[in-house]
Coordinates of C-alpha atoms and ligand atoms in Angstrom, one line a residue:
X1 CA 0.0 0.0 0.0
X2 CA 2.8 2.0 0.5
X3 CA 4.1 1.6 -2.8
X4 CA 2.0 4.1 -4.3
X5 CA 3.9 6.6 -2.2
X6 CA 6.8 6.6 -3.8
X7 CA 7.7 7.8 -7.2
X8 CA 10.6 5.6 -8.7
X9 CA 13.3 7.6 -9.4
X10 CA 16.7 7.0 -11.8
X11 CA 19.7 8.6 -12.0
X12 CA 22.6 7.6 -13.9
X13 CA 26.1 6.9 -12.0
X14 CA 29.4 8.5 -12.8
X15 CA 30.3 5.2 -14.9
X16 CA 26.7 5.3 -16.9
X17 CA 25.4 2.5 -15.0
X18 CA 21.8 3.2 -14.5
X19 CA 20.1 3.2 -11.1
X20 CA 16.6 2.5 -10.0
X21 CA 15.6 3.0 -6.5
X22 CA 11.8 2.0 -5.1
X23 CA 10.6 0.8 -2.2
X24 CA 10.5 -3.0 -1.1
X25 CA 7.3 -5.1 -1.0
X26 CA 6.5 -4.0 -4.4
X27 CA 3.6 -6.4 -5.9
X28 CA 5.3 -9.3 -8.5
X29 CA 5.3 -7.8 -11.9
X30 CA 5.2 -3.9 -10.9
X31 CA 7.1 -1.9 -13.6
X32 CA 10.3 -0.2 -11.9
X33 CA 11.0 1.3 -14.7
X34 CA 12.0 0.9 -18.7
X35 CA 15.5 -0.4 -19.1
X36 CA 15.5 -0.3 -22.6
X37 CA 14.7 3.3 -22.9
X38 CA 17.1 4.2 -20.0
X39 CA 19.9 2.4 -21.7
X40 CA 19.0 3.7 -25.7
X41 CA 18.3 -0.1 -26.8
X42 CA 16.1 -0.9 -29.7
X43 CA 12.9 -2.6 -28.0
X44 CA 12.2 -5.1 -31.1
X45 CA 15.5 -6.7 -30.8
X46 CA 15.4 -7.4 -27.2
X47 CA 13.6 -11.0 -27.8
X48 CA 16.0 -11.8 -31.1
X49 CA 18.8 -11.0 -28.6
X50 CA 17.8 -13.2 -26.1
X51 CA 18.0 -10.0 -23.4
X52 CA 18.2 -11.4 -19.7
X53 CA 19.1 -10.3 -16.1
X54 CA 21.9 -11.8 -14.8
X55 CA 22.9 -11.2 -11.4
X56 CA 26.0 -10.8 -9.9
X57 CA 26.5 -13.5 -7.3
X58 CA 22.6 -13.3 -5.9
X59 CA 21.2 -17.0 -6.4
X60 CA 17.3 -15.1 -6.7
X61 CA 16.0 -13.0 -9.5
X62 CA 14.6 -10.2 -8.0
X63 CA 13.6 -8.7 -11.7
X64 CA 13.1 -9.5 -14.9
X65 CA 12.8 -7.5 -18.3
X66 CA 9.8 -7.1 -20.1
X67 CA 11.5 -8.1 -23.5
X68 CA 7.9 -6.6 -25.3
X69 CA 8.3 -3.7 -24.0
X70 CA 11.6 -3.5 -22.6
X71 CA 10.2 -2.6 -18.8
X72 CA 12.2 -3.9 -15.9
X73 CA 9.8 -5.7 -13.6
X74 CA 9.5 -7.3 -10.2
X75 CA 10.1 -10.6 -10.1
X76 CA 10.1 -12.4 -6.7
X77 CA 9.3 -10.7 -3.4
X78 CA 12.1 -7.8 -2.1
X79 CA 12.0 -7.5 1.4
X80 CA 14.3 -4.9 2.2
X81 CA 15.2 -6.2 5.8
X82 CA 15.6 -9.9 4.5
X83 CA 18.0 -8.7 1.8
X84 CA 19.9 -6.3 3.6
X85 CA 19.4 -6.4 7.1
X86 CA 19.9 -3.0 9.2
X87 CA 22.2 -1.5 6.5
X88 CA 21.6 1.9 5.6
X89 CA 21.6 1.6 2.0
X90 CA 20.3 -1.4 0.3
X91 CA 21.9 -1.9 -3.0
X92 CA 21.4 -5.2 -5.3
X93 CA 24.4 -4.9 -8.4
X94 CA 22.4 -6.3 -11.9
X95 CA 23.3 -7.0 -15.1
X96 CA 21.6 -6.9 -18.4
X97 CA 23.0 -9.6 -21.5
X98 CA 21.9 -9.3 -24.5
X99 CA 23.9 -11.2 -27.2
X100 CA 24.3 -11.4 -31.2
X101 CA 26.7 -9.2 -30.1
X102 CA 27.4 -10.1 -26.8
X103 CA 26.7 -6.6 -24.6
X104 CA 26.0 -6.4 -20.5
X105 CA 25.3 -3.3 -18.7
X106 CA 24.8 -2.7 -15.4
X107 CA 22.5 -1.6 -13.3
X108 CA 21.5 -1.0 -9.8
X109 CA 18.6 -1.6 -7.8
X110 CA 18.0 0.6 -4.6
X111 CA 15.7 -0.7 -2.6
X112 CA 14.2 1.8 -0.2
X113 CA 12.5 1.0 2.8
X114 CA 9.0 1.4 4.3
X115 CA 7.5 1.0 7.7
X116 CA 6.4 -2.4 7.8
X117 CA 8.0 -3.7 11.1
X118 CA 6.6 -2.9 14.3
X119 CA 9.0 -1.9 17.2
X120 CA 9.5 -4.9 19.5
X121 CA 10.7 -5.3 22.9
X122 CA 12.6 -8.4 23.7
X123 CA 10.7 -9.2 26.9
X124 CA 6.9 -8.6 27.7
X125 CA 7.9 -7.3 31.0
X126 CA 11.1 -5.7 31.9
X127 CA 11.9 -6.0 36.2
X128 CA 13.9 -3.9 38.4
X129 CA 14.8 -4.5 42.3
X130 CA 16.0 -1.6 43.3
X131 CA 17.0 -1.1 47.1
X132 CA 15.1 1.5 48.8
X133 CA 18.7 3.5 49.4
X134 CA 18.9 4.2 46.0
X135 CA 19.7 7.8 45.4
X136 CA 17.8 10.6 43.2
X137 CA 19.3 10.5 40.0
X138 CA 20.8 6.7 39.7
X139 CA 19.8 5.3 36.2
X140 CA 18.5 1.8 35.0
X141 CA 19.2 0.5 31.5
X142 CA 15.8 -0.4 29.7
X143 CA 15.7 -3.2 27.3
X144 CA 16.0 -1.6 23.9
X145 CA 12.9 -1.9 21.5
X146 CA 14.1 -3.7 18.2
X147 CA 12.9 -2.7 14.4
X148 CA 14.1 -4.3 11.8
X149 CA 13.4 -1.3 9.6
X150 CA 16.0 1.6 9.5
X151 CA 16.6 5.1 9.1
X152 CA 13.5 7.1 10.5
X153 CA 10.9 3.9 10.4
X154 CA 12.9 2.3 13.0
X155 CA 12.4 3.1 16.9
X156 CA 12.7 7.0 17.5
X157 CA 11.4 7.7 20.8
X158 CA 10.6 5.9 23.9
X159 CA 7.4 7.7 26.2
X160 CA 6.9 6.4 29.9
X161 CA 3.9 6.4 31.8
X162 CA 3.4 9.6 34.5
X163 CA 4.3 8.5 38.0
X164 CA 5.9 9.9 41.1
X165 CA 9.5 8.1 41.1
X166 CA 10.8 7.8 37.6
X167 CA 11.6 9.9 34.6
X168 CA 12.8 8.6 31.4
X169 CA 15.9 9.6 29.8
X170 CA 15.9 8.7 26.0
X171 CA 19.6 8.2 24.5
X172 CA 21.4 7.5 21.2
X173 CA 23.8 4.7 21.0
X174 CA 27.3 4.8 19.3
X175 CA 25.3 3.1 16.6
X176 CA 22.5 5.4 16.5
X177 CA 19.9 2.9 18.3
X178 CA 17.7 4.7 20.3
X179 CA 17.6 3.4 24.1
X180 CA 15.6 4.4 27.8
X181 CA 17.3 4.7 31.0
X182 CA 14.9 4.8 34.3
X183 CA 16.4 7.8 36.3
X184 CA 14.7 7.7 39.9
X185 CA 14.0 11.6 40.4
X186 CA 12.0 10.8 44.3
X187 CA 13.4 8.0 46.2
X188 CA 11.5 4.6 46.6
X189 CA 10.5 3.9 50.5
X190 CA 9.7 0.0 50.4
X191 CA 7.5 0.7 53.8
X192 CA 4.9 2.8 51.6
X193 CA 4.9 1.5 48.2
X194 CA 7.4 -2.1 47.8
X195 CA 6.1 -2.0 44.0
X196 CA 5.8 0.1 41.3
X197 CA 4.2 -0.7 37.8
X198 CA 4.6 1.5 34.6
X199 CA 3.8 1.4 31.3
X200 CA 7.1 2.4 28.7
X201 CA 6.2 2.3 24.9
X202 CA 8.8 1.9 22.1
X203 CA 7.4 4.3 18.7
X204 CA 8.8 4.5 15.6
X205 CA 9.2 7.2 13.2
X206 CA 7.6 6.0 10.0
X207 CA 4.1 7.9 8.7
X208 CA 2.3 6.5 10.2
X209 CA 4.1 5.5 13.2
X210 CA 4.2 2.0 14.9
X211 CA 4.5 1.1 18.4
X212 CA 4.8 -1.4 20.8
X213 CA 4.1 -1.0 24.9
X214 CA 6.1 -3.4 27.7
X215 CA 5.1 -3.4 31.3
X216 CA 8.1 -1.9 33.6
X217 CA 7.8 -3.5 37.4
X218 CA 10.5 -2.0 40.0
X219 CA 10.1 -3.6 43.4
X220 CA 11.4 -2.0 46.1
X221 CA 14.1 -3.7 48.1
X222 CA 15.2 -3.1 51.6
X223 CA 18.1 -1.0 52.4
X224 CA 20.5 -3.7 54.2
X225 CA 19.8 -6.3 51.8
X226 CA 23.7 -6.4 50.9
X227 CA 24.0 -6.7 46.9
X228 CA 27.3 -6.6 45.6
X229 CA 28.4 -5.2 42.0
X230 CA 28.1 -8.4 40.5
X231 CA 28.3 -8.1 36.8
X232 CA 26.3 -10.2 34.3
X233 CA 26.5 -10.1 30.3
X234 CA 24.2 -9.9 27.6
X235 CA 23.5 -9.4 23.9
X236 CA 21.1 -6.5 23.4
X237 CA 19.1 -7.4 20.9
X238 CA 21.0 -9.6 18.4
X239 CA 18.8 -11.4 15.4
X240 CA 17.5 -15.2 15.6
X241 CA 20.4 -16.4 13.0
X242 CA 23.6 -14.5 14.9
X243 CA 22.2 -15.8 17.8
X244 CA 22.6 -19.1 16.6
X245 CA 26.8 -18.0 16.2
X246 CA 27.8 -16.3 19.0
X247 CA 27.3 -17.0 22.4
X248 CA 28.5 -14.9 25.3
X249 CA 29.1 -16.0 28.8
X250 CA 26.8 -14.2 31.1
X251 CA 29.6 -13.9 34.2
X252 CA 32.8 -14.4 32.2
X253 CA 31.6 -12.2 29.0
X254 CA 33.7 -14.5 27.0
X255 CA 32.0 -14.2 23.2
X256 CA 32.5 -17.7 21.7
X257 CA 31.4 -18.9 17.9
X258 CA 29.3 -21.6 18.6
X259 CA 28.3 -21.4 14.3
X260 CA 29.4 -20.7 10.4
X261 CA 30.1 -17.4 10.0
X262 CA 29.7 -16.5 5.5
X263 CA 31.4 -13.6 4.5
X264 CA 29.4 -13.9 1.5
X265 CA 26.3 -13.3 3.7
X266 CA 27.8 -10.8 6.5
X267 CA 30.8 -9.4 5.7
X268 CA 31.1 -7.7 9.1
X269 CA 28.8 -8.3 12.2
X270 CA 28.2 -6.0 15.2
X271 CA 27.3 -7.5 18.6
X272 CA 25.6 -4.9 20.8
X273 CA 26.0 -6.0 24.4
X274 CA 25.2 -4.7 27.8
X275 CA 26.7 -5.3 31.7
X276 CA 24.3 -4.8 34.1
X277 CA 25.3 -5.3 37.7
X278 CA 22.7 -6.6 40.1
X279 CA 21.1 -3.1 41.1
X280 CA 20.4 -2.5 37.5
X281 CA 23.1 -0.2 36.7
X282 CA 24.2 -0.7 33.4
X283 CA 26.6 0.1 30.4
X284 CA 26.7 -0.5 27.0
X285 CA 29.4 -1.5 24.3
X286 CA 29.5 -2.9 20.3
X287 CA 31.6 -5.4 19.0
X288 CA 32.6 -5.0 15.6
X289 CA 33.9 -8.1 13.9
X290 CA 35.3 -8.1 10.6
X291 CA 35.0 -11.4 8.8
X292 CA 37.7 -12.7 6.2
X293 CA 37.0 -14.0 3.0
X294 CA 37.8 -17.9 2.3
X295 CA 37.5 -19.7 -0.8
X296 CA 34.8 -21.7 -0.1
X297 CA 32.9 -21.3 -3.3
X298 CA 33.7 -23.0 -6.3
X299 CA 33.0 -21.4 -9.7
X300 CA 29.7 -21.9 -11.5
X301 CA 29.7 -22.5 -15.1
X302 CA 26.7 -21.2 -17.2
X303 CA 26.1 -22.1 -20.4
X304 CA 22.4 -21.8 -21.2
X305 CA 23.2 -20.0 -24.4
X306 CA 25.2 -22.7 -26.1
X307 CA 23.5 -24.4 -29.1
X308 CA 23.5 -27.5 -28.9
X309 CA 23.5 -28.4 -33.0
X310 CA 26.0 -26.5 -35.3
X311 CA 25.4 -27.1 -39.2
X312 CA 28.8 -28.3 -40.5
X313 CA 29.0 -25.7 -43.0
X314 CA 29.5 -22.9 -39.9
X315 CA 32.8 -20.7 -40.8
X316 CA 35.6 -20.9 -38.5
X317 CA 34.9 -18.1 -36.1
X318 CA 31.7 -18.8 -35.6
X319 CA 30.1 -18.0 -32.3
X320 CA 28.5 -21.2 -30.5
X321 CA 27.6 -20.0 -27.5
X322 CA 28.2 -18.0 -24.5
X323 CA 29.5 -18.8 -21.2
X324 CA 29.0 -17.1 -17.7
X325 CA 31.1 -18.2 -14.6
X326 CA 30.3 -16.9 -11.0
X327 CA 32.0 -17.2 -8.1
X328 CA 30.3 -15.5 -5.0
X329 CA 34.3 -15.2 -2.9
X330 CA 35.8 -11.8 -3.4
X331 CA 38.8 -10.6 -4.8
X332 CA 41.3 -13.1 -6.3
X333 CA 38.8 -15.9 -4.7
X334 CA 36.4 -14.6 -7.0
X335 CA 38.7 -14.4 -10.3
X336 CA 37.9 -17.1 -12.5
X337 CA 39.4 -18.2 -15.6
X338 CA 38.0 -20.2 -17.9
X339 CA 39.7 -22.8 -20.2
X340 CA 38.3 -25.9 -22.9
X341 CA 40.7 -28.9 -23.8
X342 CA 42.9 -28.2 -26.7
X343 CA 41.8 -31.2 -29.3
X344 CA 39.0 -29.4 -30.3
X345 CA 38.1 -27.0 -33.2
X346 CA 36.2 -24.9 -30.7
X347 CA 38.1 -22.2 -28.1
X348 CA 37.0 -19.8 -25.9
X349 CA 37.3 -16.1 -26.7
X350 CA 36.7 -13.5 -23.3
X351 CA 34.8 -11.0 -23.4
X352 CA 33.3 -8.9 -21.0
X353 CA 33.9 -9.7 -17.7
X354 CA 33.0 -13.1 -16.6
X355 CA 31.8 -14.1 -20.1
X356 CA 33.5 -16.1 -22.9
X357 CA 32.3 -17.1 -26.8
X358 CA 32.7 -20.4 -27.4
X359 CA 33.8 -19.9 -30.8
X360 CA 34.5 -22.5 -33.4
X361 CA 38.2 -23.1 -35.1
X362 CA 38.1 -24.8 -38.3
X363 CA 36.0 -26.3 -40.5
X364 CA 33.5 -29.1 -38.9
X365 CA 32.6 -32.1 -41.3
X366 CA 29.5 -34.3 -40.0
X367 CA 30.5 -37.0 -42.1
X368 CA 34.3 -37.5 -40.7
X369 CA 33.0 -36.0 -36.8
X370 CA 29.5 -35.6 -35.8
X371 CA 29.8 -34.9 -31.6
X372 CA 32.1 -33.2 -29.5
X373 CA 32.2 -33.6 -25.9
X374 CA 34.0 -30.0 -24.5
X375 CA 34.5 -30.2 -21.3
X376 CA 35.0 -26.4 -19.8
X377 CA 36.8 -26.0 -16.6
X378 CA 36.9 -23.0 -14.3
X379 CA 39.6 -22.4 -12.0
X380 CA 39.2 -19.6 -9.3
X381 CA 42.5 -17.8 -7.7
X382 CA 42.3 -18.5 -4.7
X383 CA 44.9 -20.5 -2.7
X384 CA 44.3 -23.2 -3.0
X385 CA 42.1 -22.6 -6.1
X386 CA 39.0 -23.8 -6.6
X387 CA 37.9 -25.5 -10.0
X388 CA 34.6 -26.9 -11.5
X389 CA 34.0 -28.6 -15.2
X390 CA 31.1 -28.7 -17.2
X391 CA 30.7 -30.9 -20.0
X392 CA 28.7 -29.4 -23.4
X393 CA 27.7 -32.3 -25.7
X394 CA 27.9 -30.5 -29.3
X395 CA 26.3 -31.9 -32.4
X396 CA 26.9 -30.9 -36.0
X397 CA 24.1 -30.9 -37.8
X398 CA 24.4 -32.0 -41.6
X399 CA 24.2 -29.7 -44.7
X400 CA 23.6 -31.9 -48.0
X401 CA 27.0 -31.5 -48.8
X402 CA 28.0 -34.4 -50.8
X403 CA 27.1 -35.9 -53.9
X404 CA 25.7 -39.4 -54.4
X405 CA 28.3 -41.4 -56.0
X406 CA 27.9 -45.1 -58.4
X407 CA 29.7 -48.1 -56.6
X408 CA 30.2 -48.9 -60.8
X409 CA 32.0 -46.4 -63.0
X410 CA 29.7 -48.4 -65.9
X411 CA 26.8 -51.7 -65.9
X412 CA 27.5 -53.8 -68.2
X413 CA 24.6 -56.7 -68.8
X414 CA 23.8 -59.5 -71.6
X415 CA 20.4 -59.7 -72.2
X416 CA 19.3 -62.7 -74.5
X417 CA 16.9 -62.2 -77.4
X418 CA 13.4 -63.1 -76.7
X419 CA 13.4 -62.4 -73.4
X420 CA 10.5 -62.0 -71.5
X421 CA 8.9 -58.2 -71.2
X422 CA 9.9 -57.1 -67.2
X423 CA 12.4 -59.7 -66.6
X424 CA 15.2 -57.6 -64.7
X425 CA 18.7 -57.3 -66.1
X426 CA 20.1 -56.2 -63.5
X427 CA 20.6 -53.8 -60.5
X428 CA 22.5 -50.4 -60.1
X429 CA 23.7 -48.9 -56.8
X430 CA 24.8 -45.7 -55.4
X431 CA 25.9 -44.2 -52.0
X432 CA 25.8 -40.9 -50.0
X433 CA 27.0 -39.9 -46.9
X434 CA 24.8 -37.5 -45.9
X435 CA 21.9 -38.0 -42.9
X436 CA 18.4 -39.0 -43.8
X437 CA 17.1 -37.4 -46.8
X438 CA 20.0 -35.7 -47.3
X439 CA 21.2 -38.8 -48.2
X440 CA 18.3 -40.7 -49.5
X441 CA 19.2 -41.1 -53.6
X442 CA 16.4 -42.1 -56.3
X443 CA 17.5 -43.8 -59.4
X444 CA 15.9 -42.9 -62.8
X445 CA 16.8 -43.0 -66.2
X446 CA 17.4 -40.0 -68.5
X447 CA 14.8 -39.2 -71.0
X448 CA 16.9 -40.2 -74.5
X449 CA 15.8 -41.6 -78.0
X450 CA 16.8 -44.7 -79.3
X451 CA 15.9 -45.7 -82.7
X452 CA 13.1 -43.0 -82.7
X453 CA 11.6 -44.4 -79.7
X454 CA 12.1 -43.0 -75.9
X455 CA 14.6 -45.2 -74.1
X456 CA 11.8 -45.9 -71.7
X457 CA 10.0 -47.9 -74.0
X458 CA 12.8 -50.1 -73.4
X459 CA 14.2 -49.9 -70.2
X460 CA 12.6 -49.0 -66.6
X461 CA 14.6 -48.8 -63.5
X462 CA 12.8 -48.8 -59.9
X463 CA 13.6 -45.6 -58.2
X464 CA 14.2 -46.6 -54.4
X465 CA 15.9 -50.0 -55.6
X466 CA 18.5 -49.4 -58.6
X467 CA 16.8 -52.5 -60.5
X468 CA 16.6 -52.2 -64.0
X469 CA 14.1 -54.3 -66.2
X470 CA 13.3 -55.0 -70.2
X471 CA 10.5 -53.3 -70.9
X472 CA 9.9 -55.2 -74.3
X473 CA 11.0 -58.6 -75.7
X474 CA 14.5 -57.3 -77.9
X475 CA 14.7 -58.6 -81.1
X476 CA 18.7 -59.4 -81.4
X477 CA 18.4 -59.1 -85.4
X478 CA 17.0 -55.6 -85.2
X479 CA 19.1 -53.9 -82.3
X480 CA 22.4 -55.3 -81.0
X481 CA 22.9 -52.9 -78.0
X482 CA 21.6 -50.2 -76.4
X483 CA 23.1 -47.8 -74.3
X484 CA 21.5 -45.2 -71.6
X485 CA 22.1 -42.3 -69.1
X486 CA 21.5 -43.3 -65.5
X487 CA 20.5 -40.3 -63.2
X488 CA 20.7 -40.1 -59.3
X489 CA 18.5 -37.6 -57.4
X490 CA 18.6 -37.2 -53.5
X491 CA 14.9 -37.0 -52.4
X492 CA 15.4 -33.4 -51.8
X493 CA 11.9 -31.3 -50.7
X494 CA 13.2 -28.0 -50.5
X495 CA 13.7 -25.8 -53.8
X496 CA 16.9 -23.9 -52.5
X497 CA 18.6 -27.5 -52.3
X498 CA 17.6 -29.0 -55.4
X499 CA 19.4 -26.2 -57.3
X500 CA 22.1 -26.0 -54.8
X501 CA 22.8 -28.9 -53.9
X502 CA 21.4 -31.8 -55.8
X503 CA 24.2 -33.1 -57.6
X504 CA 23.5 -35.0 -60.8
X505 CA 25.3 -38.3 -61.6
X506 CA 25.5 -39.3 -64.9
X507 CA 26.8 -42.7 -65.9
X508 CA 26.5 -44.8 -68.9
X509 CA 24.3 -48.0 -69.1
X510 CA 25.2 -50.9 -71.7
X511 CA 22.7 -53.8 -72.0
X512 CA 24.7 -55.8 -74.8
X513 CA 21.8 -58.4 -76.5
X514 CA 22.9 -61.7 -77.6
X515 CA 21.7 -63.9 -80.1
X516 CA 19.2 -66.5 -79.2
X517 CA 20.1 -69.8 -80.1
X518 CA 17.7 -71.0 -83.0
X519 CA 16.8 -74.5 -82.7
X520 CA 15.3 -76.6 -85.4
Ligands
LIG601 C1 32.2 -36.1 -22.0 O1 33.5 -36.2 -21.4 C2 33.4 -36.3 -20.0 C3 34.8 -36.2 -19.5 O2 35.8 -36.9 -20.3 C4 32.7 -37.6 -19.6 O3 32.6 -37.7 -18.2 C5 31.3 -37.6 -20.2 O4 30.7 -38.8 -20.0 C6 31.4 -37.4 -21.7 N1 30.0 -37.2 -22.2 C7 29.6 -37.8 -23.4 C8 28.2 -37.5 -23.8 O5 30.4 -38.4 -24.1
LIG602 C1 19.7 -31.5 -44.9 O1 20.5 -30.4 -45.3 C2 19.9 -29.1 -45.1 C3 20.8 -28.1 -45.6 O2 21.5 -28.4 -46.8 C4 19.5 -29.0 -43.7 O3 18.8 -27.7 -43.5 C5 18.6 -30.1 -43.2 O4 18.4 -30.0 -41.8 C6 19.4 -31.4 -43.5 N1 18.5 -32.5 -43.1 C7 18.8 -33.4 -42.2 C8 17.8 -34.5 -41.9 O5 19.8 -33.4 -41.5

């Protein structure tokens, strides 16, 4: 609801990155804003050129592009305080591919935040015993109010309820939390009143504002009770997952790592923590811990742009396919170079950063080669590095390339006289390498005359079979032999390959007749 708030603004960076900043919780498919305009691209070629976010590092897609209309839209749920925690700016580094030619640009999304968290106290009720001796003026820590939004939505002001013995005194901490102290401004006397109950609320600063109310209880405790300075530890108010990695003893204050820190996740971590001694005095202190990156991630290989079939008759040069590695480590950790075994026609050309072409060699020939297995590898700088392989199965796809070819140079048969009409004579064959109907031949016989007549009213030949056949009874006195063009067609569909491509084989036929033996 707050979304319509908010006017989504963009500004472009010193380096010409573009920037779009809006608020979190925005509904799935809400426009942020049009990338294609912002970055002077041509909106009809965004779906020819495959465009695509691809985001540094972040295993979720929090947008998408629009690639009708070239709009940059939301994709999955941003939750400003999931993604970035209590940080004051919440930036998400993007990238937009678009290939044919290859081209990224960056952009930034930064997500604002709105008041959707309430302010919470730890502890429904917070308790004091304070002795009775107490002076005017002694101070109590109150448990801080936690919200996990920031800036002005997150806890401004603390208000406590009228009564006769306490003020509140609202301070800033180093890191600009916002805390209570209970400052007695009458004394307590157990003997009149041994309990007193008040009502402290926690509001944030957000429009409208949010609050949450804890009951404060101070009993009174007797002068002579004797209560040393005993001093106890505690986090102030830490979140669910780092209080599954640090632990801190409560009497020793030792701060032990009782989990996996990620430097990918945090790459430093404040501890707020408070000592309290047993009268409720208290003090406060942050510990700031720097976490150091380790290669612990291993590079991932993308390659959901490689085709998977290349016609043989691709130049050398020609781009197969792109290739994206990520590694989420930083620095050298995160450097990754990429490399494909070297008995291949194929080799990977870099290009801009963290992208390669896989780029072909030399010439590809179905018939001698039809698959290559390339095996990428990517090997991270870190010490010790890190590698991971991915294997590409490449086809080549076939191009009716080759010619069909006679086993025979020439047929040669001996028919006798008087034979009967369709007997066969006999049977021609011819091969082609080519796949499927590339490479699927038809026998025929060229129209010719013979004699005045067509050679057909001699000879036929079965198309799919090569087997030829008398047509007539011969008559050895009239014609002696007769000789004819074979033809070979490939059982080409397509126009543009028949004039291309269909090679035409001629050969010679002989069908010598003998003379029948005349009996008396
Ligand atoms: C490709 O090569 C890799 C490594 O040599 C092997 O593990 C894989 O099985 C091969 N794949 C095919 C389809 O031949
Ligand atoms: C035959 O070759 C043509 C190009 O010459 C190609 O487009 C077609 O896919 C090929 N057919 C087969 C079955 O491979």
């Amino acid at each position: 609801m707050f979304g319509f708030l908010f006017f989504v603004l963009m500004a472009h960076t010193a380096y010409g990155d573009v920037s779009y900043s809006f608020p979190e919780e925005m509904k799935r498919g809400s426009v942020i804003g049009n990338i294609a305009k912002d970055l002077g691209l041509d909106v009809k070629s965004l779906s020819s050129r495959d465009a695509r976010i691809d985001n540094e590092g972040n295993r979720k897609r929090y947008c998408d592009i629009n690639t009708n209309t070239g709009e940059l839209i939301v994709a999955e749920r941003i939750d400003r305080e999931g993604i970035c925690g209590k940080k004051a700016s919440c930036v998400m580094k993007q990238e937009l591919v678009l290939e044919n030619p290859l081209e990224l640009h960056r952009f930034i999304l930064n997500i604002q935040d709105i008041n959707d968290n309430l302010p919470q106290f730890k502890l429904n009720i917070i308790k004091f015993e304070i002795s009775e001796s107490a002076d005017k003026g002694s101070r109590y820590l109150l448990d801080e109010a936690h919200d996990a939004d920031i800036g002005m939505n997150s806890v401004q002001s603390y208000t406590l309820e009228n009564n006769e013995h306490f003020l509140l005194s609202v301070l800033t901490g180093v890191n600009g939390v916002k805390y209570g102290e209970l400052v007695i401004n009458k004394e307590l006397d157990r003997e009149k009143q041994n309990e007193v109950t008040l009502i402290l609320t926690a509001v944030d600063g957000g429009t409208p504002p949010r609050s949450d109310t804890v009951v404060v209880t101070v009993s009174a405790t007797d002068a002579d009770e004797g209560q040393n300075g005993e001093v106890t530890y505690e986090f102030s108010h830490l979140s669910e997952s780092l209080l599954e990695i640090f632990d801190l003893d409560a009497v020793s204050g030792e701060l032990k790592l009782t989990g996996i820190i990620d430097y990918e996740e945090e790459s430093t971590i404040e501890l707020p923590i408070q000592a309290k001694d047993s009268q409720g005095l208290a003090g406060r202190c942050a510990v700031l811990i720097d976490v150091i990156d380790v290669n612990d991630n291993t590079p991932t290989i993308m390659t959901k742009s490689v085709k998977i079939s290349i016609p043989e008759n691709a130049l050398p040069g020609t781009e197969v396919g792109i290739i994206n590695v990520q590694d989420r480590d930083s620095e050298n950790n995160g450097q990754v170079r990429c490399s494909i075994q070297l008995n291949v026609p194929f080799k990977l050309v870099p290009s801009i950063k963290n992208y390669y072409s896989l780029v072909t060699t030399g010439e590809l020939d179905r018939e001698l080669l039809s698959d290559y297995n390339i095996t990428i590898t990517a090997t991270d700088e870190g010490s010790p590095p890190l590698s991971s392989t991915k294997n590409i199965h490449l086809t080549v796809a076939d191009v009716n390339d080759n010619p069909p070819v006679f086993q025979e140079q020439s047929y040669r048969a001996h028919v006798q006289e008087n034979n009967k009409p369709g007997s066969s004579i006999c049977s021609v064959s011819a091969t082609d390498p080519d796949w499927r109907q590339n490479g699927t031949v038809v026998y025929s016989l060229l129209s010719s005359d013979l004699n005045g007549a067509p050679v057909s009213s001699f000879l036929s030949i079965n198309g799919d079979t090569g087997v030829i056949r008398a047509v007539r009874s011969f008559d050895y006195e009239q014609l002696k032999s007769l000789t004819a063009d074979l033809t070979l067609k490939k059982t080409q569909s397509s126009v543009d390959d028949l004039e291309r491509l269909d090679a035409e084989m001629s050969d010679s036929f002989q069908v010598v007749l003998l003379p029948a033996v005349v009996s008396l």
